Short mmCIF file of C-alpha atoms in Angstrom, two decimals:
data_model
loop_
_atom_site.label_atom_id
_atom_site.label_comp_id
_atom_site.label_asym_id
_atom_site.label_seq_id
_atom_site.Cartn_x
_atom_site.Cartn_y
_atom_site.Cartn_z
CA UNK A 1 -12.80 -46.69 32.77
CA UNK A 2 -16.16 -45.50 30.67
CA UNK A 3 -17.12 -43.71 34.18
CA UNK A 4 -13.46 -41.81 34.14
CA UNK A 5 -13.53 -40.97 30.39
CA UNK A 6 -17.12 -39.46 30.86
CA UNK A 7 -16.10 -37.35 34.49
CA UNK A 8 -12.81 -36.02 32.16
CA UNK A 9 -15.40 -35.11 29.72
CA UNK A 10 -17.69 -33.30 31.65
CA UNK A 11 -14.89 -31.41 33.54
CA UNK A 12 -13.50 -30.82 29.78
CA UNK A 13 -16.76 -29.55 28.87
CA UNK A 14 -17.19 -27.14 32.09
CA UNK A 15 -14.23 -25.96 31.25
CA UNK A 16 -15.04 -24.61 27.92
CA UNK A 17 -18.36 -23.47 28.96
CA UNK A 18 -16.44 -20.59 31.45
CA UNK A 19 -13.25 -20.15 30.00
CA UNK A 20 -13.30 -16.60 27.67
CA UNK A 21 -14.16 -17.26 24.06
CA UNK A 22 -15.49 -20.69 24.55
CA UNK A 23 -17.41 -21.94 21.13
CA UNK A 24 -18.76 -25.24 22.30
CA UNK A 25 -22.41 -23.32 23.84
CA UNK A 26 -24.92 -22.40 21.71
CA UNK A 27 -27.36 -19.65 22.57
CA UNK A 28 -25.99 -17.97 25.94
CA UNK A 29 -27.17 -14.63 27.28
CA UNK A 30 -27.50 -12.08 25.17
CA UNK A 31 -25.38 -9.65 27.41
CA UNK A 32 -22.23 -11.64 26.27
CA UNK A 33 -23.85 -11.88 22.70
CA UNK A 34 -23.52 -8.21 22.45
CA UNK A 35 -20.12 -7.69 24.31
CA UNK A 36 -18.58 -10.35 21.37
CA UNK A 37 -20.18 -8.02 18.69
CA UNK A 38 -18.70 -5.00 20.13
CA UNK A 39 -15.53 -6.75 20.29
CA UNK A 40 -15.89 -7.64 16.56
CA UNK A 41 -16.27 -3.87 15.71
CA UNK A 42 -14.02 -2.10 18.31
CA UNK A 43 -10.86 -4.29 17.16
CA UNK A 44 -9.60 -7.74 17.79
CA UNK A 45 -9.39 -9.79 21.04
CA UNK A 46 -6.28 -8.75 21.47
CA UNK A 47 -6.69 -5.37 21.23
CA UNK A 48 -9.60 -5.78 23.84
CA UNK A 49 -6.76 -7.67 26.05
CA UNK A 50 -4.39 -5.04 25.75
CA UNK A 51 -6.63 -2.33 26.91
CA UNK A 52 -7.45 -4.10 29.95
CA UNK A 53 -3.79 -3.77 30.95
CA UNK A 54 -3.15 -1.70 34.36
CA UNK A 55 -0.59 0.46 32.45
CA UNK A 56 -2.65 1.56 30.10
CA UNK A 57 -5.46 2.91 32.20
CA UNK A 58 -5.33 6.84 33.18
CA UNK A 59 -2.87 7.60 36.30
CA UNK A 60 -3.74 10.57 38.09
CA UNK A 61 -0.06 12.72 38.19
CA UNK A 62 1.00 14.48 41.16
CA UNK A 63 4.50 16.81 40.84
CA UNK A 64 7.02 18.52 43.44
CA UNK A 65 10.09 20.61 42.53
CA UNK A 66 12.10 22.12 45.23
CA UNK A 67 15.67 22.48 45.67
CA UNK A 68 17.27 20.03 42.93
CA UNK A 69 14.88 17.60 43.67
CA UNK A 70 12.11 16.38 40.98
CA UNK A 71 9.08 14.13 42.43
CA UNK A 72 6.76 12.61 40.04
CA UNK A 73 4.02 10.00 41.05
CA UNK A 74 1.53 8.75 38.94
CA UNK A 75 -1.44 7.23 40.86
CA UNK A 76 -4.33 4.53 40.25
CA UNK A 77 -6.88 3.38 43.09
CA UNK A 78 -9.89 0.50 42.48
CA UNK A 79 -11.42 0.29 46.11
CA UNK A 80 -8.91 -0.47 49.06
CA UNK A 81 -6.35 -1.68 46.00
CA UNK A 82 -4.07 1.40 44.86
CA UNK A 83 -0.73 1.38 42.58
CA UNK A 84 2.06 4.01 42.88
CA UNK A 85 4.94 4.78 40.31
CA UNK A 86 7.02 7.38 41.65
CA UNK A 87 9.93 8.73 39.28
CA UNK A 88 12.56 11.08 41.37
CA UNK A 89 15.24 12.90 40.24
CA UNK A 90 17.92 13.86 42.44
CA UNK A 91 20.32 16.26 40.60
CA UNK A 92 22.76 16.67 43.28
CA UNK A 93 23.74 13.12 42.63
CA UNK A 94 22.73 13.33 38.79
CA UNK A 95 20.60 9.80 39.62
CA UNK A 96 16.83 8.53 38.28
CA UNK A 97 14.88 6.37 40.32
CA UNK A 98 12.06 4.29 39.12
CA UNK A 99 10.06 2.99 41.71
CA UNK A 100 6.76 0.54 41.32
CA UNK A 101 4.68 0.02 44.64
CA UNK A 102 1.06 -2.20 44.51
CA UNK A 103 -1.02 -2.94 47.45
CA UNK A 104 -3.62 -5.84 46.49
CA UNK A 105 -5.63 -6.62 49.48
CA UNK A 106 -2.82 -8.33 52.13
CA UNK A 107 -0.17 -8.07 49.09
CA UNK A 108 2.62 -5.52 48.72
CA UNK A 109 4.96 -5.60 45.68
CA UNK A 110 7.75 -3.08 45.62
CA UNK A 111 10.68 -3.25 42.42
CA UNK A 112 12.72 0.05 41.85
CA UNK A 113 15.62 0.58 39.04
CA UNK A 114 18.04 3.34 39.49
CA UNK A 115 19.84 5.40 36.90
CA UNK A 116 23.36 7.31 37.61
CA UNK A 117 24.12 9.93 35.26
CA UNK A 118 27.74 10.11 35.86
CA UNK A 119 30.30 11.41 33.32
CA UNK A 120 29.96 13.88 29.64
CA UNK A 121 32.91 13.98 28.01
CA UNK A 122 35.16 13.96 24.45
CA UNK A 123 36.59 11.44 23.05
CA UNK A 124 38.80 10.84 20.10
CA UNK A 125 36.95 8.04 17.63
CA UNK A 126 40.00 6.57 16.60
CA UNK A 127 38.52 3.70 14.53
CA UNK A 128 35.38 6.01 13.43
CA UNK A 129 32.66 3.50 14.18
CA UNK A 130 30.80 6.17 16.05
CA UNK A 131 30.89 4.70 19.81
CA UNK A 132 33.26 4.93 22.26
CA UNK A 133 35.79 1.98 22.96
CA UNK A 134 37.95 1.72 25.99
CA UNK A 135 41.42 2.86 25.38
CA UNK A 136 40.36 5.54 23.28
CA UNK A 137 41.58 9.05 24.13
CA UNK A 138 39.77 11.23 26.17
CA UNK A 139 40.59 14.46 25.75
CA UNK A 140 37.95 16.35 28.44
CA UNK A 141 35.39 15.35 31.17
CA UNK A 142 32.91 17.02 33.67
CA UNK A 143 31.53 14.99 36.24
CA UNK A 144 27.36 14.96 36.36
CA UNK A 145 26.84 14.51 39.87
CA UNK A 146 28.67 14.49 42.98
CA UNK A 147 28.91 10.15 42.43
CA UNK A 148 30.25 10.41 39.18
CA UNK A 149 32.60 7.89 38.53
CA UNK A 150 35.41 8.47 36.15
CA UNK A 151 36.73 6.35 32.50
CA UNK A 152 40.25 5.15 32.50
CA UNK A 153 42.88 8.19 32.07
CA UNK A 154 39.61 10.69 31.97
CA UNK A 155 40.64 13.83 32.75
CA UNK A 156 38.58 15.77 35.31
CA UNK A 157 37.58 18.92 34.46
CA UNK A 158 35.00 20.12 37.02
CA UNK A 159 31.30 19.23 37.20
CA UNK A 160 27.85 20.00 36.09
CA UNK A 161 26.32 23.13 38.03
CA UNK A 162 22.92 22.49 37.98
CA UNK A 163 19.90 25.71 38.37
CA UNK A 164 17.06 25.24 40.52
CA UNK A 165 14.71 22.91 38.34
CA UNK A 166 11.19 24.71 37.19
CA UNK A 167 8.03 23.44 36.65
CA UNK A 168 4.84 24.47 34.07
CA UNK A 169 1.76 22.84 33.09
CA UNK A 170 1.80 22.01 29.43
CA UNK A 171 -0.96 20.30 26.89
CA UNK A 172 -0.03 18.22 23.79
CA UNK A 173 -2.58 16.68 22.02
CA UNK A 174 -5.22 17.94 23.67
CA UNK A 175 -3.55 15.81 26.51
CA UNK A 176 -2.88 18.11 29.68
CA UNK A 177 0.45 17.33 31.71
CA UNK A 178 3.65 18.77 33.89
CA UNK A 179 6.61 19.88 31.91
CA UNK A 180 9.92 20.02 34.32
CA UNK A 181 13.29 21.55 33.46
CA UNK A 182 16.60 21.37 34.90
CA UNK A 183 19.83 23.02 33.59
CA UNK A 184 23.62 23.25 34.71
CA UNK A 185 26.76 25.01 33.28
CA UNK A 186 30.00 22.88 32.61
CA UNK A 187 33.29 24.66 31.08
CA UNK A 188 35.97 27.17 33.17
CA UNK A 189 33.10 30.15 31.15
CA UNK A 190 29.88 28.20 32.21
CA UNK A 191 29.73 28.35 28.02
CA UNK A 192 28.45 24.51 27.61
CA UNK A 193 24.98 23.45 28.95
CA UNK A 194 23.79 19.96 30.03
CA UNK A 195 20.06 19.71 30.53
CA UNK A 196 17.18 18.16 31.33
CA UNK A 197 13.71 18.40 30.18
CA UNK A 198 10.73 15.54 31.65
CA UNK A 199 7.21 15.86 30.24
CA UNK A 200 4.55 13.47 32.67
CA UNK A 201 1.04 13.64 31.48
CA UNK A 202 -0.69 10.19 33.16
CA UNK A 203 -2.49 9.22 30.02
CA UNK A 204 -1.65 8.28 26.31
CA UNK A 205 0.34 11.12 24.12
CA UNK A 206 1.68 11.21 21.45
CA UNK A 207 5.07 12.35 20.82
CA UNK A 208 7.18 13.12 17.70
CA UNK A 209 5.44 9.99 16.16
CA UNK A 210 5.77 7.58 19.56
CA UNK A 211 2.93 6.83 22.12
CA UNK A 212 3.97 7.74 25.50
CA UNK A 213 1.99 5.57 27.77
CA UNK A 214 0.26 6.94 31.40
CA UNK A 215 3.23 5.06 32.84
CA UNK A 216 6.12 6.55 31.23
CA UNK A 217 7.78 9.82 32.01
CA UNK A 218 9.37 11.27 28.61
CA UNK A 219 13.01 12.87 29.22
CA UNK A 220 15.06 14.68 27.21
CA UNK A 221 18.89 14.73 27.43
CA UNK A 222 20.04 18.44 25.99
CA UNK A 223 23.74 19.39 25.25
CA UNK A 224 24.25 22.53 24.17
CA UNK A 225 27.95 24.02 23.51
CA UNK A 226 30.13 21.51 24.83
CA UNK A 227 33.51 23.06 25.11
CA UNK A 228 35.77 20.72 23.15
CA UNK A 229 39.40 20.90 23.52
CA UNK A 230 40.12 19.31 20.06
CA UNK A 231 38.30 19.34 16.31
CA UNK A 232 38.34 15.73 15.84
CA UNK A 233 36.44 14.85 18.84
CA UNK A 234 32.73 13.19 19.79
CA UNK A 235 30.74 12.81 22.84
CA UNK A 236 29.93 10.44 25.16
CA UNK A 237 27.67 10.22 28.29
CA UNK A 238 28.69 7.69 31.14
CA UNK A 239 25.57 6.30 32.59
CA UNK A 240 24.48 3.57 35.40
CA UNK A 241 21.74 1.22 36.09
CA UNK A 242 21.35 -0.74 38.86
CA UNK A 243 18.19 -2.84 39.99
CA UNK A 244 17.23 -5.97 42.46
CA UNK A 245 16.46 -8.41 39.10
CA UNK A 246 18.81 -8.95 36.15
CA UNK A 247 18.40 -6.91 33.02
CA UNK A 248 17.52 -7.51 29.97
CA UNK A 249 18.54 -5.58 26.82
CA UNK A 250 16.23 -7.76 24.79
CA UNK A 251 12.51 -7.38 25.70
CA UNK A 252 8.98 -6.90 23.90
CA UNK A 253 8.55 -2.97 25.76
CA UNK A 254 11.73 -1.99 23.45
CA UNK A 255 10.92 -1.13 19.99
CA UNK A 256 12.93 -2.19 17.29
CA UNK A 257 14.26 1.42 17.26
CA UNK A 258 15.14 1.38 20.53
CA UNK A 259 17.65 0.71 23.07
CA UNK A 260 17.46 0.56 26.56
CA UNK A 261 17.55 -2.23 29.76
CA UNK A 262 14.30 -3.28 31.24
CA UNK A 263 14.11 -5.43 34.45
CA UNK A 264 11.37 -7.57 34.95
CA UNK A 265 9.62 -9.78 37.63
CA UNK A 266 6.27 -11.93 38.59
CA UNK A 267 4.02 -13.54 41.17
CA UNK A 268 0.91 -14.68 41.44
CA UNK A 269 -0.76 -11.33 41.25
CA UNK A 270 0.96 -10.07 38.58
CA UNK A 271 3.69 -8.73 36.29
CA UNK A 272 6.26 -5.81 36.25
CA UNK A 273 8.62 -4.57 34.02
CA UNK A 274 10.77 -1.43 34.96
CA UNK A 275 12.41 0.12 32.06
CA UNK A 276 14.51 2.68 30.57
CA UNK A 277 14.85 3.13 26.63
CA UNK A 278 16.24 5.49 24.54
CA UNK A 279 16.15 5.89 20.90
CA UNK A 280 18.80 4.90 18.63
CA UNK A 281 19.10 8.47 16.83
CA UNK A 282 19.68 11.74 18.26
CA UNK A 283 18.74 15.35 16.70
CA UNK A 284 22.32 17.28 16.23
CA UNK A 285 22.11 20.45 14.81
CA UNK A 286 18.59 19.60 13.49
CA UNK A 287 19.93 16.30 11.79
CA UNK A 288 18.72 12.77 13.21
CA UNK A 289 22.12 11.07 13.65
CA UNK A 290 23.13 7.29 14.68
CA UNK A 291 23.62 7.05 18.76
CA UNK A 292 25.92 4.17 19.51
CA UNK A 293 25.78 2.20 22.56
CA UNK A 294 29.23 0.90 24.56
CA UNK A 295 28.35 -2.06 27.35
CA UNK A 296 31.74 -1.59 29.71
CA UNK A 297 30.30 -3.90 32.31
CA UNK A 298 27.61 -5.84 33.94
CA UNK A 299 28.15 -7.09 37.53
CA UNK A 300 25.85 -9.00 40.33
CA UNK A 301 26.23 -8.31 43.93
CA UNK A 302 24.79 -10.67 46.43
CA UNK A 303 24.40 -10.83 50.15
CA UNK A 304 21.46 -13.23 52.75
CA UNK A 305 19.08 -10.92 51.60
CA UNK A 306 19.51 -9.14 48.43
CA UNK A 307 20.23 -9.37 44.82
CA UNK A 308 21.69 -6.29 42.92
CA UNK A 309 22.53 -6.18 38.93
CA UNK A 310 24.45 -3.23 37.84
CA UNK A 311 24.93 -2.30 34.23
CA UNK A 312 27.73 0.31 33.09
CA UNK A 313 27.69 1.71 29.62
CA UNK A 314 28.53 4.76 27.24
CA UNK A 315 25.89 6.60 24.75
CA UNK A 316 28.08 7.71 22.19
CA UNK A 317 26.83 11.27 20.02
CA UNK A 318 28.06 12.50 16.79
CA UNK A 319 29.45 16.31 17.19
CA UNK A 320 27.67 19.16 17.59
CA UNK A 321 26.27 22.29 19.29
CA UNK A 322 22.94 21.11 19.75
CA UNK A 323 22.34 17.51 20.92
CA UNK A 324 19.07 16.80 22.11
CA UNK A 325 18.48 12.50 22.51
CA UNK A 326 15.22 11.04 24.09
CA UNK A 327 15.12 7.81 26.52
CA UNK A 328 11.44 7.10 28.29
CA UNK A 329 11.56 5.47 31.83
CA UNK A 330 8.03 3.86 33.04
CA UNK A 331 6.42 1.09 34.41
CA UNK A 332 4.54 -2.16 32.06
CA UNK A 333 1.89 -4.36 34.50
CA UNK A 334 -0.74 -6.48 34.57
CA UNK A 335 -2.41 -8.97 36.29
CA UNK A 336 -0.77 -12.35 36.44
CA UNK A 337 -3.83 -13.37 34.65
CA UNK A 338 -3.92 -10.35 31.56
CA UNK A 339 0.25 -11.43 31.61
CA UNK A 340 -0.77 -14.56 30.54
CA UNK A 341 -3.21 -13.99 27.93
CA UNK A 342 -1.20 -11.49 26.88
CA UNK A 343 1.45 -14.02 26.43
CA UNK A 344 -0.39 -17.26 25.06
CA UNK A 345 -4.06 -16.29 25.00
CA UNK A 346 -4.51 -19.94 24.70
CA UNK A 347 -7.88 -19.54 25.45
CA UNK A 348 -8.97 -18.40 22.33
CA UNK A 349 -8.07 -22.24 20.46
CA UNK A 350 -10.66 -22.85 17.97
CA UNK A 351 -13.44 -25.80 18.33
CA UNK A 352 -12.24 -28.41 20.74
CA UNK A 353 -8.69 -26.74 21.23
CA UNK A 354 -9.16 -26.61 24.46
CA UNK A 355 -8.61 -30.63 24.79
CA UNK A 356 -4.97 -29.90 23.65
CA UNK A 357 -4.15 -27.46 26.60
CA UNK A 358 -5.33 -30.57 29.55
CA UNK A 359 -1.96 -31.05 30.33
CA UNK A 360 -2.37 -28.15 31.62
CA UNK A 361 -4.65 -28.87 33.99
CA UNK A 362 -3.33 -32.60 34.87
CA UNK A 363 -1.89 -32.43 39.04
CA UNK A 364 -3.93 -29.66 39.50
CA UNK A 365 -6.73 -29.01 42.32
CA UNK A 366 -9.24 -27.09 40.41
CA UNK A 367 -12.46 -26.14 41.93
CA UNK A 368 -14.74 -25.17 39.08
CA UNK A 369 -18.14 -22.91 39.99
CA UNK A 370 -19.97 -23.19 36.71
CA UNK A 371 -21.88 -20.24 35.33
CA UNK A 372 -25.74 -20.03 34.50
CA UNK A 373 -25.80 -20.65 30.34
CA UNK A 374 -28.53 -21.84 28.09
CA UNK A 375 -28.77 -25.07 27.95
CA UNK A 376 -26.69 -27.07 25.03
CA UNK A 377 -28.79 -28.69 22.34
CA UNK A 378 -28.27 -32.15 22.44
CA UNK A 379 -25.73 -32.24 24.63
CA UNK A 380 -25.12 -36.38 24.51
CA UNK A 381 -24.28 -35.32 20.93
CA UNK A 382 -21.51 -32.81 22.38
CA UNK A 383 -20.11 -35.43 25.15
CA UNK A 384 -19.63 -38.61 22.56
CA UNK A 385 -18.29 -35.72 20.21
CA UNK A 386 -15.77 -35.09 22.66
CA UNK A 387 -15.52 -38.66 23.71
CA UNK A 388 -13.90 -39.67 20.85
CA UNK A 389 -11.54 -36.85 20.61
CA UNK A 390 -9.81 -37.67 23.72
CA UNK A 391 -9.75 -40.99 22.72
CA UNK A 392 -7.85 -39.93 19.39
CA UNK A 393 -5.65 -38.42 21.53
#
């Protein structure tokens, strides 16, 4: 029994001597001396862990614009491993797609999340809440793209014609990036506008107050001169998700002034979260104003081989001539490994708190390769000192 106590001890003990931020040696090299102290003046540990996150590294950002197409990717390559977001817009079919692709030695991941612009159109707010509820009237509607699915008793009244996109290079910040702008006509005089502008830049901005991260591609929904049929009437704009994982409208990359449906997954190599967020205010005519979100439905469609979620719902706008309202799409990843210290960062237990994570450990093959360190003072001292903790336990 004294021999098994003293093997769980030593494994205990190599243990803490290579986990991060172990406190049990004394002395060590004076590399890792220095790389603690620049920790200590550079920010927290957890700042430290956050920067190490894959999404917030520099992407290199490569753009194409012809016919109503937009193509975005934003690169990264470390030796033969290479990740790929690419962010298309087809306007034709008024649809986003969000696509994440990593190749990690013999390991391909691929997730994508799709969003359907399909319907603008006024609505009478009969109980004034500010968002749209079914049954309400709808007094006019233009369909987005050629998919776009209509409301109960919408009226049709033609679709979005949409101008050849355009492309310019832009800097913010001292940040240099791709600005891309798409516009299309709606009304029997081509007098109301729906638009598009997208802003990429592959590295951190900052943007009206928010960080845009080398991920994310910025977009801006513009409405300009909607021609309403009635003077007590708001706006609302019919949209679609759809991905292979379940979304969820609750998630740590949504701020608290956000909305938005994220849909995320794991392995062993690591973990992705597709999203698309919007804020919860809108400029109209130069005023911030509430924007008021309508679930109609969620549905799950499964076959052998696949899993689809699909998630309908209505952004509802106060009135005005000028609505401009700005939802982010991007990518969040990591290693499986940052994930989890992102998540727990057990590791970082004070003293001997690494005895309290064993269980851990307990069924589990683990081949330790222990690391050249100074040698521990007294290290019977350490052992018996540990010793008796697991025996307290």
């Amino acid at each position: 029994m004294e021999q098994s106590v003293r093997w769980l001890i030593a494994l205990l003990l190599t243990l803490m001597l290579t986990l991060p931020g172990s406190v049990v040696a004394s002395g060590g090299d004076d590399d890792e001396n220095d790389d603690d102290s620049d920790n200590d003046a550079n920010g927290s540990d957890e700042d430290n862990d956050d920067d190490e996150r894959e999404d917030r590294e520099k992407h290199k950002v490569e753009v194409d614009v012809s016919g109503d197409e937009i193509k975005v990717e934003l690169k990264r390559e470390i030796g033969h491993d290479e990740t790929k977001i690419e962010f298309k817009v087809d306007l034709s079919e008024a649809k986003f797609k969000l696509k994440f692709e990593e190749e990690t030695g013999q390991l391909e991941t691929e997730q994508k999340l799709e969003v359907v612009m399909q319907r603008l159109f006024e609505y009478v707010d009969a109980n004034g809440n500010g968002a749209y509820d079914e049954g309400e009237i709808i007094a006019s509607g233009y369909r987005i793209g050629d998919s776009g699915d209509s409301l109960s008793d919408s009226p049709d009244n033609g679709s979005v014609n949409w101008d050849q996109p355009t492309l310019s290079d832009i800097t913010t910040g001292g940040v240099s990036g791709k600005a891309m702008s798409a516009r299309g006509s709606i009304g029997a005089e081509s007098e109301g506008v729906f638009g598009l502008d997208i802003k990429v830049y592959g590295d951190f901005t900052m943007m009206n107050g928010s960080q845009l991260l080398p991920t994310e591609v910025k977009i801006d929904f513009i409405i300009e001169n909607y021609p309403y049929t009635q003077n007590d009437s708001v706006l609302g704009l019919l949209l679609k998700t759809k991905t292979k994982q379940e979304q969820e409208r609750q998630h740590s990359d949504i701020d608290d002034d956000e909305e938005g449906v994220v849909a995320s997954s794991s392995t062993d190599v690591n973990a992705i979260s597709l999203g698309f967020s919007w804020k919860q205010t809108a400029t109209v005519d130069g005023v911030d104003l509430p924007v008021h979100t309508t679930v109609l439905s969620s549905e799950t469609e499964t076959s052998a081989d696949e899993f689809e979620f699909k998630q309908r719902f209505v952004l509802g706008y106060a009135r005005g001539d000028v609505i401009v309202h700005d939802p982010v799409a991007g990518v969040s990843y990591a290693s499986a490994a940052t994930a989890a210290v992102d998540e727990g960062k057990w590791y970082n237990l004070p003293g001997f708190g690494v005895v309290a994570t064993l269980t851990a450990f307990m069924g589990t093959a683990i081949l330790v390769r222990p690391r050249t360190v100074n040698r521990i003072n007294d290290s019977d001292t350490v052992l018996d000192s540990l010793g008796s903790v697991v025996q307290q336990s």
